[in-house]
CSV table of C-alpha atoms and ligand atoms in Angstrom, one decimal:
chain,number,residue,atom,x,y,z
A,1,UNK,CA,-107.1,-102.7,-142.9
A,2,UNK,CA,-109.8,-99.7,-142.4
A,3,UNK,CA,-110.5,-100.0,-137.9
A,4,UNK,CA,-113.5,-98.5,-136.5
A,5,UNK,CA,-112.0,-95.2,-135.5
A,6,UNK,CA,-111.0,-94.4,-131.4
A,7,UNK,CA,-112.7,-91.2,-131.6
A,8,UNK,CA,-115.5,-89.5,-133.6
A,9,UNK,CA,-115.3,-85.7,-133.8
A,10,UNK,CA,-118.9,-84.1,-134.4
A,11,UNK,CA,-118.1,-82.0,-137.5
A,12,UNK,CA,-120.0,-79.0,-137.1
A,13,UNK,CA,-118.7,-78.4,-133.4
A,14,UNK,CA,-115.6,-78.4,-135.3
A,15,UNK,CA,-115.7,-75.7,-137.7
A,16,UNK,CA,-116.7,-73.3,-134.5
A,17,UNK,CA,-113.5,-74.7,-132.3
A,18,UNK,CA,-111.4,-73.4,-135.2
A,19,UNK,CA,-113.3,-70.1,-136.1
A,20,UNK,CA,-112.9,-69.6,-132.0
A,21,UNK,CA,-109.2,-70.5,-131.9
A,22,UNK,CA,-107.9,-68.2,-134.2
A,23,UNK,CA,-108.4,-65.5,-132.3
A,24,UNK,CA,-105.6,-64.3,-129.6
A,25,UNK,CA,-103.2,-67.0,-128.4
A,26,UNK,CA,-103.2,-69.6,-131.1
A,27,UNK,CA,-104.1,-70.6,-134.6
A,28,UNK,CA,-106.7,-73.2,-134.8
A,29,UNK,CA,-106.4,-76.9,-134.1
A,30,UNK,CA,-106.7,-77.3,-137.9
A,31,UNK,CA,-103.5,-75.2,-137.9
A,32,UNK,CA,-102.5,-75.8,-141.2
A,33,UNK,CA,-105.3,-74.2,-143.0
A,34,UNK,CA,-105.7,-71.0,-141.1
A,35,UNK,CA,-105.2,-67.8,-141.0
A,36,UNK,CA,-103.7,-65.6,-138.4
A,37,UNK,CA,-105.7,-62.9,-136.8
A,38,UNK,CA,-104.8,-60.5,-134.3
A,39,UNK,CA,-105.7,-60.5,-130.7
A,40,UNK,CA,-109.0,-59.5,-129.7
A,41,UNK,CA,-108.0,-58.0,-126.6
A,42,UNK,CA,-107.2,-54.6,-126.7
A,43,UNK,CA,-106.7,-54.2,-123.3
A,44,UNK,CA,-103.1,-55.9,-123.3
A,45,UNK,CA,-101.0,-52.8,-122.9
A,46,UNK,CA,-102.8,-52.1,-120.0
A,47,UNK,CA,-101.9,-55.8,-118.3
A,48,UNK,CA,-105.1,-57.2,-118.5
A,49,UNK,CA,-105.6,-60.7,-118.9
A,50,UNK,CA,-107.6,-62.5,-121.5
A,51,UNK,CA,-108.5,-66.1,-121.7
A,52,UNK,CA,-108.2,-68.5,-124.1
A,53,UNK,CA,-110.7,-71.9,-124.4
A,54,UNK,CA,-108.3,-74.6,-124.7
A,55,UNK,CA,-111.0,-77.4,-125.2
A,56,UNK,CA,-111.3,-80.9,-126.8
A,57,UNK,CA,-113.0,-80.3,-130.1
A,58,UNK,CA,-116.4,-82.2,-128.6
A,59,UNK,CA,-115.1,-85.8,-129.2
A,60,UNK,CA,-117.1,-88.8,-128.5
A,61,UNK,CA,-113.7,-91.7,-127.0
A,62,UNK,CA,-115.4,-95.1,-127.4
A,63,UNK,CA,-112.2,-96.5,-126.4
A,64,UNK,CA,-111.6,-97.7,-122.6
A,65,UNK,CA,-108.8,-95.7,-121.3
A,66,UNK,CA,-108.2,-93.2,-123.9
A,67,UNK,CA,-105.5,-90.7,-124.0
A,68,UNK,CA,-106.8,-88.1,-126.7
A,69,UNK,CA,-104.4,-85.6,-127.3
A,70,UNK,CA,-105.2,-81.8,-129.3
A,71,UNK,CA,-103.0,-79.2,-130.3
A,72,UNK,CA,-103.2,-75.3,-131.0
A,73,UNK,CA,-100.4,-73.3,-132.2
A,74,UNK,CA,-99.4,-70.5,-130.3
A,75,UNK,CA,-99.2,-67.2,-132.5
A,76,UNK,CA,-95.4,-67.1,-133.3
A,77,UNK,CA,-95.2,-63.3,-134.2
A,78,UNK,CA,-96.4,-62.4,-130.9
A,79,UNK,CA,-94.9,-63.4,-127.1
A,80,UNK,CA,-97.4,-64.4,-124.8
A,81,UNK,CA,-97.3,-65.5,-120.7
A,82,UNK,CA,-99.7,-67.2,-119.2
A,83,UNK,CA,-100.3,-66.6,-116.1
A,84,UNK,CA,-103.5,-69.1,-115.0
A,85,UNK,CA,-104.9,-72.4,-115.9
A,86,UNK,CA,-109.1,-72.7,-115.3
A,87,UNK,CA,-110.1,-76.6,-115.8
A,88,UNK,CA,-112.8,-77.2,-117.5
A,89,UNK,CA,-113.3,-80.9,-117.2
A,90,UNK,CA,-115.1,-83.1,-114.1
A,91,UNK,CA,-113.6,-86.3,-112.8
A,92,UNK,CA,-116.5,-88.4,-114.0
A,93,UNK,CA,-115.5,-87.9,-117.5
A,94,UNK,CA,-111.3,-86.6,-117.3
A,95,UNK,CA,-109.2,-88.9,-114.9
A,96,UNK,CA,-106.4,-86.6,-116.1
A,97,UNK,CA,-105.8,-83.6,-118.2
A,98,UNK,CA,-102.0,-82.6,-118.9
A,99,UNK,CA,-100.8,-79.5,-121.0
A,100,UNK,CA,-97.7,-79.8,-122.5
A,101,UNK,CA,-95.6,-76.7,-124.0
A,102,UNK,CA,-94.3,-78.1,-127.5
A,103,UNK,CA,-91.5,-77.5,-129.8
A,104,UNK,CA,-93.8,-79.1,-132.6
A,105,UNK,CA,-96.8,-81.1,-131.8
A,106,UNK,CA,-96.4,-85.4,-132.2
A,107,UNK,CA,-98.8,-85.1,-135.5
A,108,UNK,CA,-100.6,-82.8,-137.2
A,109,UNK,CA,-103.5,-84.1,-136.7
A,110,UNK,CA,-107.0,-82.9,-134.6
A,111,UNK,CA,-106.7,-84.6,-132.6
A,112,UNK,CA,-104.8,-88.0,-132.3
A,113,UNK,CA,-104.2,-90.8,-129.4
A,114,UNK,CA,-101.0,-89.8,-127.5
A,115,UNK,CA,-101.6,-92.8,-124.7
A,116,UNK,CA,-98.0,-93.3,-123.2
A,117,UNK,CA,-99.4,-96.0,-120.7
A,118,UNK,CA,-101.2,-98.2,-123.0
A,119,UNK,CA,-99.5,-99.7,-126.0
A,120,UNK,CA,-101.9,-102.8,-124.9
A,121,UNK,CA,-103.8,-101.7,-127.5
A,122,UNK,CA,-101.5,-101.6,-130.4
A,123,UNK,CA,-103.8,-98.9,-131.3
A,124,UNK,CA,-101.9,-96.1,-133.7
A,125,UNK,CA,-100.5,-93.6,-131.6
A,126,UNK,CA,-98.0,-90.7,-130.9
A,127,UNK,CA,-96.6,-89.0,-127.9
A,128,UNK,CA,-98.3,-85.5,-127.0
A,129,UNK,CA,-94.9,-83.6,-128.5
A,130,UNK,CA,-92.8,-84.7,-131.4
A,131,UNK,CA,-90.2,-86.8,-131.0
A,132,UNK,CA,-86.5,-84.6,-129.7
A,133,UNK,CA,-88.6,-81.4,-129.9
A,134,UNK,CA,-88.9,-79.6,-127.2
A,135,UNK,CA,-91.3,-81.0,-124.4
A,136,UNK,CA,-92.4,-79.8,-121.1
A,137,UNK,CA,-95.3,-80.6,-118.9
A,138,UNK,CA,-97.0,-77.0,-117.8
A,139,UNK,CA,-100.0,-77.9,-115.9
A,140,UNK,CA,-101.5,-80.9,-114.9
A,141,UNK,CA,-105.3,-81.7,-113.6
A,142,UNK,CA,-106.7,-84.5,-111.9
A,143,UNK,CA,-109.5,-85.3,-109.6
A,144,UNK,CA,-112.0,-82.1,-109.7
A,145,UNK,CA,-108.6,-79.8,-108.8
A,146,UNK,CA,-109.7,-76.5,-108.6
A,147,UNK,CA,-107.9,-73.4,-110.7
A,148,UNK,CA,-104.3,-73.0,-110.6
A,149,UNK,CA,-102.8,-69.1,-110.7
A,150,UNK,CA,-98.7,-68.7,-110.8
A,151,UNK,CA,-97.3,-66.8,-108.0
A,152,UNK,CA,-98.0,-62.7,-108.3
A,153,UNK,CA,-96.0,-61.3,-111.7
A,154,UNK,CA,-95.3,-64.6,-113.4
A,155,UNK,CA,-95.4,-66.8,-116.3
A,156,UNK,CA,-94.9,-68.9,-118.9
A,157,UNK,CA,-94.0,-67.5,-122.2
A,158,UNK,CA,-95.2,-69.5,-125.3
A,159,UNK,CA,-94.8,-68.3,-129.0
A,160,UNK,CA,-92.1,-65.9,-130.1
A,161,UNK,CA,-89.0,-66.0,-128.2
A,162,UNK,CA,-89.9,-68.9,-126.5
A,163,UNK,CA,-88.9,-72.6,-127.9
A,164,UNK,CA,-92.9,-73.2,-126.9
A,165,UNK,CA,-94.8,-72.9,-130.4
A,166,UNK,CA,-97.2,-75.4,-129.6
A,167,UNK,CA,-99.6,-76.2,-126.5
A,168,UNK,CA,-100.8,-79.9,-126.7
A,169,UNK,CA,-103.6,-80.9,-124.5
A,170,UNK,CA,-104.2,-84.3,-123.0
A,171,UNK,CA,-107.5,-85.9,-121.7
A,172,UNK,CA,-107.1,-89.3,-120.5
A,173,UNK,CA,-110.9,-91.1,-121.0
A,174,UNK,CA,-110.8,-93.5,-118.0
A,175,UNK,CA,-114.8,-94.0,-118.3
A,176,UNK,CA,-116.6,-94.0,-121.6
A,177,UNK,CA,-120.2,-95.5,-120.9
A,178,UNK,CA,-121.9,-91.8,-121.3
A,179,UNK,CA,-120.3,-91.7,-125.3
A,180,UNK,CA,-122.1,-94.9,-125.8
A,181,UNK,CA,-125.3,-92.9,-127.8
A,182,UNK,CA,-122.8,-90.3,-128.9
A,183,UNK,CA,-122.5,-87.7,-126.3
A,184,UNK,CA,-119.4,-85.7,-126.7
A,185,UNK,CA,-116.8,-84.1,-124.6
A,186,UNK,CA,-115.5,-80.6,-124.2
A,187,UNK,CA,-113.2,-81.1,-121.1
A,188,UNK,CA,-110.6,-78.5,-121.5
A,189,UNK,CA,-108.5,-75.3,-119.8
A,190,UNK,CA,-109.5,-71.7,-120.1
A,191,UNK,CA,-105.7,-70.4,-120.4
A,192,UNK,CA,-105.3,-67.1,-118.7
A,193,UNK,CA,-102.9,-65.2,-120.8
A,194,UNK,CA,-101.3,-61.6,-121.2
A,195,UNK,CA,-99.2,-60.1,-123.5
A,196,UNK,CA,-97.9,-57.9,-120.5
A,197,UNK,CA,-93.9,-58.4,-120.5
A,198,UNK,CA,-92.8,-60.4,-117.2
A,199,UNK,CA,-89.8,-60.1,-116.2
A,200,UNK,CA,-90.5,-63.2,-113.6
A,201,UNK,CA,-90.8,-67.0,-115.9
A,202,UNK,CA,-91.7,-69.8,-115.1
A,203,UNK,CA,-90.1,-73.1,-116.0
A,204,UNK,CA,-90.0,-77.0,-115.6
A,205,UNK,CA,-87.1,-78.8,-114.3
A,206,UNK,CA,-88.0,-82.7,-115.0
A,207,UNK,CA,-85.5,-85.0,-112.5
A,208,UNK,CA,-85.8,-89.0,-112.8
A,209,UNK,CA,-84.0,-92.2,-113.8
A,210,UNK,CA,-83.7,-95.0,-115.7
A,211,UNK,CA,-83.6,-98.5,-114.0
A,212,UNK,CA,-85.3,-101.5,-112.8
A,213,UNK,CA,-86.9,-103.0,-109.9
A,214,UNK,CA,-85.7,-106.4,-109.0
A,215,UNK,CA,-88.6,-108.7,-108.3
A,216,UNK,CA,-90.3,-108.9,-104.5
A,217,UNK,CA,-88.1,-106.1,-103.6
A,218,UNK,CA,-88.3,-102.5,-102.2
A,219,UNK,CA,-85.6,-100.4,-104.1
A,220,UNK,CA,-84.9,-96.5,-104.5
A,221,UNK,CA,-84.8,-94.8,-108.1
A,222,UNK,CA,-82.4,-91.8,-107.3
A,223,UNK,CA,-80.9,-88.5,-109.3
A,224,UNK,CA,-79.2,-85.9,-108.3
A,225,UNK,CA,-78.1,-82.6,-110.2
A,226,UNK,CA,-76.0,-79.5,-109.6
A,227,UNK,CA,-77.3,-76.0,-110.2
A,228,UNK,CA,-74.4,-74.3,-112.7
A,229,UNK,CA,-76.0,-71.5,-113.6
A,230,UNK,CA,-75.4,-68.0,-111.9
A,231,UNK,CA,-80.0,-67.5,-111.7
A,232,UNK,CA,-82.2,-67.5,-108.5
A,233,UNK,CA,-84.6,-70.0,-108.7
A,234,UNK,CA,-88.1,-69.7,-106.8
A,235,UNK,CA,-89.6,-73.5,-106.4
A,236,UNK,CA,-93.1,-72.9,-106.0
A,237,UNK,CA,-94.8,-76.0,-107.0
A,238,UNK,CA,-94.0,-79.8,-107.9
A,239,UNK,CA,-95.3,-83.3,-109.2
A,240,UNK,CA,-94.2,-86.9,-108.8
A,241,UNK,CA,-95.0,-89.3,-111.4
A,242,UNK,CA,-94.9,-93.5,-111.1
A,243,UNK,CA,-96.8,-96.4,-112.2
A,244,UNK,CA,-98.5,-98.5,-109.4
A,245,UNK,CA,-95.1,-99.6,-107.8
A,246,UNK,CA,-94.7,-96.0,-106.7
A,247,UNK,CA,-94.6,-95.9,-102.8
A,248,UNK,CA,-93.3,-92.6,-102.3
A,249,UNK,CA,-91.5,-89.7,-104.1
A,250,UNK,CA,-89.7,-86.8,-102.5
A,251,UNK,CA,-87.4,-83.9,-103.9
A,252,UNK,CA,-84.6,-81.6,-101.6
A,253,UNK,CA,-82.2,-78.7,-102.0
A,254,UNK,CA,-79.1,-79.9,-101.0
A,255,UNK,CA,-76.8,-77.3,-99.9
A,256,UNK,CA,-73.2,-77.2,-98.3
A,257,UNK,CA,-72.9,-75.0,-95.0
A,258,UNK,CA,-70.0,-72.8,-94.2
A,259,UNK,CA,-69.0,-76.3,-91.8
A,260,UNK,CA,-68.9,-78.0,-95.2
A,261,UNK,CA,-72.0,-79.9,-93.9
A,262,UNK,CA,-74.9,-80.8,-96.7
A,263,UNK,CA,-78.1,-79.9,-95.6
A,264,UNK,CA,-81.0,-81.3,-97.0
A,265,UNK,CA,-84.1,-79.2,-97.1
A,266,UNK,CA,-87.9,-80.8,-98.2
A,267,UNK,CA,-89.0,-79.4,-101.4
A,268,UNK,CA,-91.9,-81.8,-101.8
A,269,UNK,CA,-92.8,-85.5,-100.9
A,270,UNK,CA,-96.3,-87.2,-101.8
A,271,UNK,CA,-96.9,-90.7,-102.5
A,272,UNK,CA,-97.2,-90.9,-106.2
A,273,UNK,CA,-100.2,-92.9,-106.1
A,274,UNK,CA,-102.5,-90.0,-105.2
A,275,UNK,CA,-104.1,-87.5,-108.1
A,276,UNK,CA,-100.4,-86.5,-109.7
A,277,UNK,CA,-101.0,-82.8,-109.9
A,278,UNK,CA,-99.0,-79.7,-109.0
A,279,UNK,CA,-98.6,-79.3,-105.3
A,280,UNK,CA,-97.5,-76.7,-103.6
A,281,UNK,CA,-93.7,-77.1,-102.7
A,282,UNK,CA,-93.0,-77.4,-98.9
A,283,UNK,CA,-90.3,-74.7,-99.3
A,284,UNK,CA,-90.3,-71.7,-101.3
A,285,UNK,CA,-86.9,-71.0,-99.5
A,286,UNK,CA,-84.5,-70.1,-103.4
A,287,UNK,CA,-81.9,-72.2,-105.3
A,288,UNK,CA,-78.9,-70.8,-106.5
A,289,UNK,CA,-76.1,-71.8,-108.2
A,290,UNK,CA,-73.9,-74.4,-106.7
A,291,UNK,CA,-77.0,-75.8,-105.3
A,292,UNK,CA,-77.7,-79.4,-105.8
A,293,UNK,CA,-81.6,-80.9,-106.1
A,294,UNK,CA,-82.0,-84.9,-105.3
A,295,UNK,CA,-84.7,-87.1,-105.8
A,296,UNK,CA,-85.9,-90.5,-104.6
A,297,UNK,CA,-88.6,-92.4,-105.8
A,298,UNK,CA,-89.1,-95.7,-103.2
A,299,UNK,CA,-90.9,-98.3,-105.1
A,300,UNK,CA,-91.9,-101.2,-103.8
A,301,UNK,CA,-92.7,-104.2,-105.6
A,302,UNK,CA,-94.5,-107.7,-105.1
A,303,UNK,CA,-94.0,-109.0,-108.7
A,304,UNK,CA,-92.2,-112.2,-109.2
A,305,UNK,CA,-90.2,-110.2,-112.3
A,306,UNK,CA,-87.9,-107.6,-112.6
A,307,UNK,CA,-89.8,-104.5,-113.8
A,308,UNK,CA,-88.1,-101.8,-115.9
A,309,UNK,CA,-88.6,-98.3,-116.7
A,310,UNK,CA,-90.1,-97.7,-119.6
A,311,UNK,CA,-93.9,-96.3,-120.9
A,312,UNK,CA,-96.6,-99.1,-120.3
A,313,UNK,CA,-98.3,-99.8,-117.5
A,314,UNK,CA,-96.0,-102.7,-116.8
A,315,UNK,CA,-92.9,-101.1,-116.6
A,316,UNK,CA,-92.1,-98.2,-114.1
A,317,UNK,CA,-91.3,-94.5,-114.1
A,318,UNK,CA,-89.5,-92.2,-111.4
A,319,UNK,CA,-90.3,-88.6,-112.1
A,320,UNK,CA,-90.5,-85.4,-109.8
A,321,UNK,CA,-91.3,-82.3,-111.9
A,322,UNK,CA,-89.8,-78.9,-110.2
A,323,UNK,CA,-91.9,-75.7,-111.3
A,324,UNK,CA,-89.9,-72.5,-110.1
A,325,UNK,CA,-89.6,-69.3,-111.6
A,326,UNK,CA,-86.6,-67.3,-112.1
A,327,UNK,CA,-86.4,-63.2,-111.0
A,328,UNK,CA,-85.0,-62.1,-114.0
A,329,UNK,CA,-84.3,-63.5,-117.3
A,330,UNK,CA,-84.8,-66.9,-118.9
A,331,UNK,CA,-85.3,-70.2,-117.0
A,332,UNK,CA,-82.3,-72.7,-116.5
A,333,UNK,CA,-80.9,-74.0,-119.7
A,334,UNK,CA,-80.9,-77.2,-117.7
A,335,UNK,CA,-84.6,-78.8,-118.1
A,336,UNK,CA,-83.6,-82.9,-117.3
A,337,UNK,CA,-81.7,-84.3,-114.4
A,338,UNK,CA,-81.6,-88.2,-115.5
A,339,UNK,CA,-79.4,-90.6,-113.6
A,340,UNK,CA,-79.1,-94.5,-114.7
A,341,UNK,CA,-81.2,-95.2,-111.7
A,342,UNK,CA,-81.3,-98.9,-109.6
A,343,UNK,CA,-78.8,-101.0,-110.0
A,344,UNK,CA,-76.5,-98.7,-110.5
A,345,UNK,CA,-76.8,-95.1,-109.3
A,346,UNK,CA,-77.8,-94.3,-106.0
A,347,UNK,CA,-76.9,-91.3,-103.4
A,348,UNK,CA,-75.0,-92.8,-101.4
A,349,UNK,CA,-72.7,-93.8,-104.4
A,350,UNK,CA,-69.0,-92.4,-103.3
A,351,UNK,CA,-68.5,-90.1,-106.6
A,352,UNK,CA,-72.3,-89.0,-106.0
A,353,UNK,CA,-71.4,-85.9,-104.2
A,354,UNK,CA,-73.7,-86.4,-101.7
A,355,UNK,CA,-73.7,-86.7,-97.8
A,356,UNK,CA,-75.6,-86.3,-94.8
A,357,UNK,CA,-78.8,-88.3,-96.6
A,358,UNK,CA,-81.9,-88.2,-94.7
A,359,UNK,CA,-83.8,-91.1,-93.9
A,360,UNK,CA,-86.9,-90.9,-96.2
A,361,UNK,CA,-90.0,-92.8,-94.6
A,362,UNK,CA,-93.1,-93.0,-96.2
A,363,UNK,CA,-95.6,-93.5,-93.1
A,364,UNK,CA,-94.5,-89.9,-92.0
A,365,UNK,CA,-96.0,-88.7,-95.6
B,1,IYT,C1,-89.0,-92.3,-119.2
B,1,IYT,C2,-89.8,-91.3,-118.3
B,1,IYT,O1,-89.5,-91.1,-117.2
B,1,IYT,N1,-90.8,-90.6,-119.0
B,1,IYT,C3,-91.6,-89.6,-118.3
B,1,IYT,C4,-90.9,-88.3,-118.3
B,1,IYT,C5,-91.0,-87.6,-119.6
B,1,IYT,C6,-91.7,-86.4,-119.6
B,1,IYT,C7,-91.7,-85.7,-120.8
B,1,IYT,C8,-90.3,-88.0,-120.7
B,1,IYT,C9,-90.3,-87.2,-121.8
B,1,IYT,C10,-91.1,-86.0,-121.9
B,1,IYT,O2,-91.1,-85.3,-123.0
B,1,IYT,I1,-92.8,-83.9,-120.8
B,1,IYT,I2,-89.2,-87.8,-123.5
B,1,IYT,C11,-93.0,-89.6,-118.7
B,1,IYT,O3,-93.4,-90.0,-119.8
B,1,IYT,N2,-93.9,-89.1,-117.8
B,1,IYT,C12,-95.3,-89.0,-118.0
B,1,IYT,C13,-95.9,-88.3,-119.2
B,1,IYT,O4,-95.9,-89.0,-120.3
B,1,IYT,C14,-95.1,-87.0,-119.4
B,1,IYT,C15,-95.9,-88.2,-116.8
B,1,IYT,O5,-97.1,-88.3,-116.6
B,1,IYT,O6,-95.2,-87.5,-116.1
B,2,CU,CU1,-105.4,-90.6,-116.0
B,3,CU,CU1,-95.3,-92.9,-116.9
């Protein structure tokens, strides 16, 4: 049955995204049909930066609450780090824009709906990475947030040697009124990048659980995960993720003392339900092996069901995403720290490891 189509793209915008995007970083968004071409910056030996438009393809949403998602492929005979994210978007269109570092983009499509919070719809869609490829959120925008550069002499590395081959943008159209006579959109990030070796990388680390809520009840989502790898890790920034139970989410270093003591030091704490971008952490202060990081997520909830995790807006999520970035050589080989979550695993479980838990409030947040 032919639907009247969530997005049109204007054509002839189009044609110039993908003559654009072939240059430097990435094929085109119509990566299947072009043609590499080699950098246009000559200035990379030198460490110079260049930057690359990563832009919606001037689409016209004329659905309410619209995740469009785009892709580009990242040049795989050539390494790249980037080293700064420029938003290009205003929050009167963008409520969100999320980059995510793919191992193969969820279709091969433009661009295509990759809404994880409204299946409502029953609209066609896909997530923003393929399904069991690799996935990892790299940057995240919301509410007029100003540019983001990594810490002195880091980055990410996409495209050769890096299981990132794809970057997959995400807008999420909250309003949609100004599309009405066919007005299209361009919100984006200009991608700082270099071809510059760095010896310092950046990297992910996604801790959260499974679970449920019971109904009319406060109840903590909780994970916990030990640090066996012999790397130094430098936390430098962090984002919490829930739906609209979220009350508040906070993430610690927890280290044994010579005393055998755990001590428990803040890496970040926010209540989920402000703009979820990357803060900074509250401690740069390292993680080394044998280190363990916990999170909580309190949510509190005043339905008369039990809610579940899971990817609409009527079930839940717990999520604190660690950004850090290791001295020398690759990032950890560990990228997820899951637990069950509520009922069943909490801290204060006896094989959980854990001891000297803090008391987590959320009116001191
Ligand atoms: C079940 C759950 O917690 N989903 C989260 C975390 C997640 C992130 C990525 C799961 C997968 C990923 O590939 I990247 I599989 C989740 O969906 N979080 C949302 C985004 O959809 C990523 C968020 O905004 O943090
Ligand atoms: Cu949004
Ligand atoms: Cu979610």
């Amino acid at each position: 049955m032919p639907r009247i189509s969530e997005v049109t793209v204007s054509v002839g915008f189009l044609l110039l995204i993908s003559l654009i995007s072939v240059d430097g970083l990435v094929k085109g968004g119509n990566y299947q049909n072009s043609v590499y071409q080699r950098n246009l910056d000559t200035n990379s030996a030198t460490g110079t930066t260049a930057s690359f438009p990563f832009l919606m393809p001037n689409v016209s949403p004329q659905t309410l609450d619209l995740y469009l998602c785009t892709p580009i492929k990242v040049d795989p005979t050539t390494t790249y780090y980037i080293v700064g994210f420029n938003p290009n978007a205003t929050m009167n269109t963008a409520h969100h824009m999320l980059l995510y570092g793919c191992g193969e983009p969820g279709t091969t499509k433009t661009t295509w709906n990759c809404g994880e919070m409204n299946r409502a719809s029953k609209e066609e869609s896909a997530s923003p990475c393929a399904p069991h490829a690799h996935s990892q959120i790299i940057y995240a925008w919301a509410r007029d947030a100003q540019r983001l550069n990594l810490p002195e002499g880091v980055g990410f590395k996409v495209g050769k040697n890096s299981p990132t081959k794809y970057l997959v943008l995400q807008v999420h159209y909250a309003h949609i009124d100004k599309f009405k006579d066919g007005s299209t959109d361009d919100s984006g990030v200009f991608l700082d990048y270099t071809e510059e070796p760095r010896k310092k990388l950046a990297g992910t680390l996604l801790l959260g659980t499974d679970g449920m809520i019971p109904a009319m009840k406060t109840e903590h989502l909780e994970t916990a995960c030990e640090v066996n790898e012999p790397k130094v890790l430098h936390p430098f920034a962090y984002r919490v993720h829930t739906h609209g139970l979220g009350k508040v989410v906070s993430g610690y270093r927890v280290r044994t003392n010579s005393e055998g003591e755990q001590e428990w030091l803040q890496l970040g704490k926010r209540d989920p339900l402000t703009p979820q971008m990357f803060y900074n952490v509250t401690s740069r202060a390292p993680i080394v092996e044998g280190d363990k990081i916990a999170v909580r997520c309190t949510l509190e909830s005043t339905r008369h069901r039990i809610t579940k995790i899971g990817p609409t807006n009527e079930d839940e999520m717990c999520n604190f995403y660690l950004m850090y970035y290791v001295d020398n050589g690759e990032t950890l080989d560990m990228k997820f720290c899951f637990s069950q979550g509520a009922p069943y695993y909490y801290w204060s479980n006896p094989d959980s490891g854990l001891h000297n838990i803090p008391h987590i409030e959320a009116s001191t947040l």
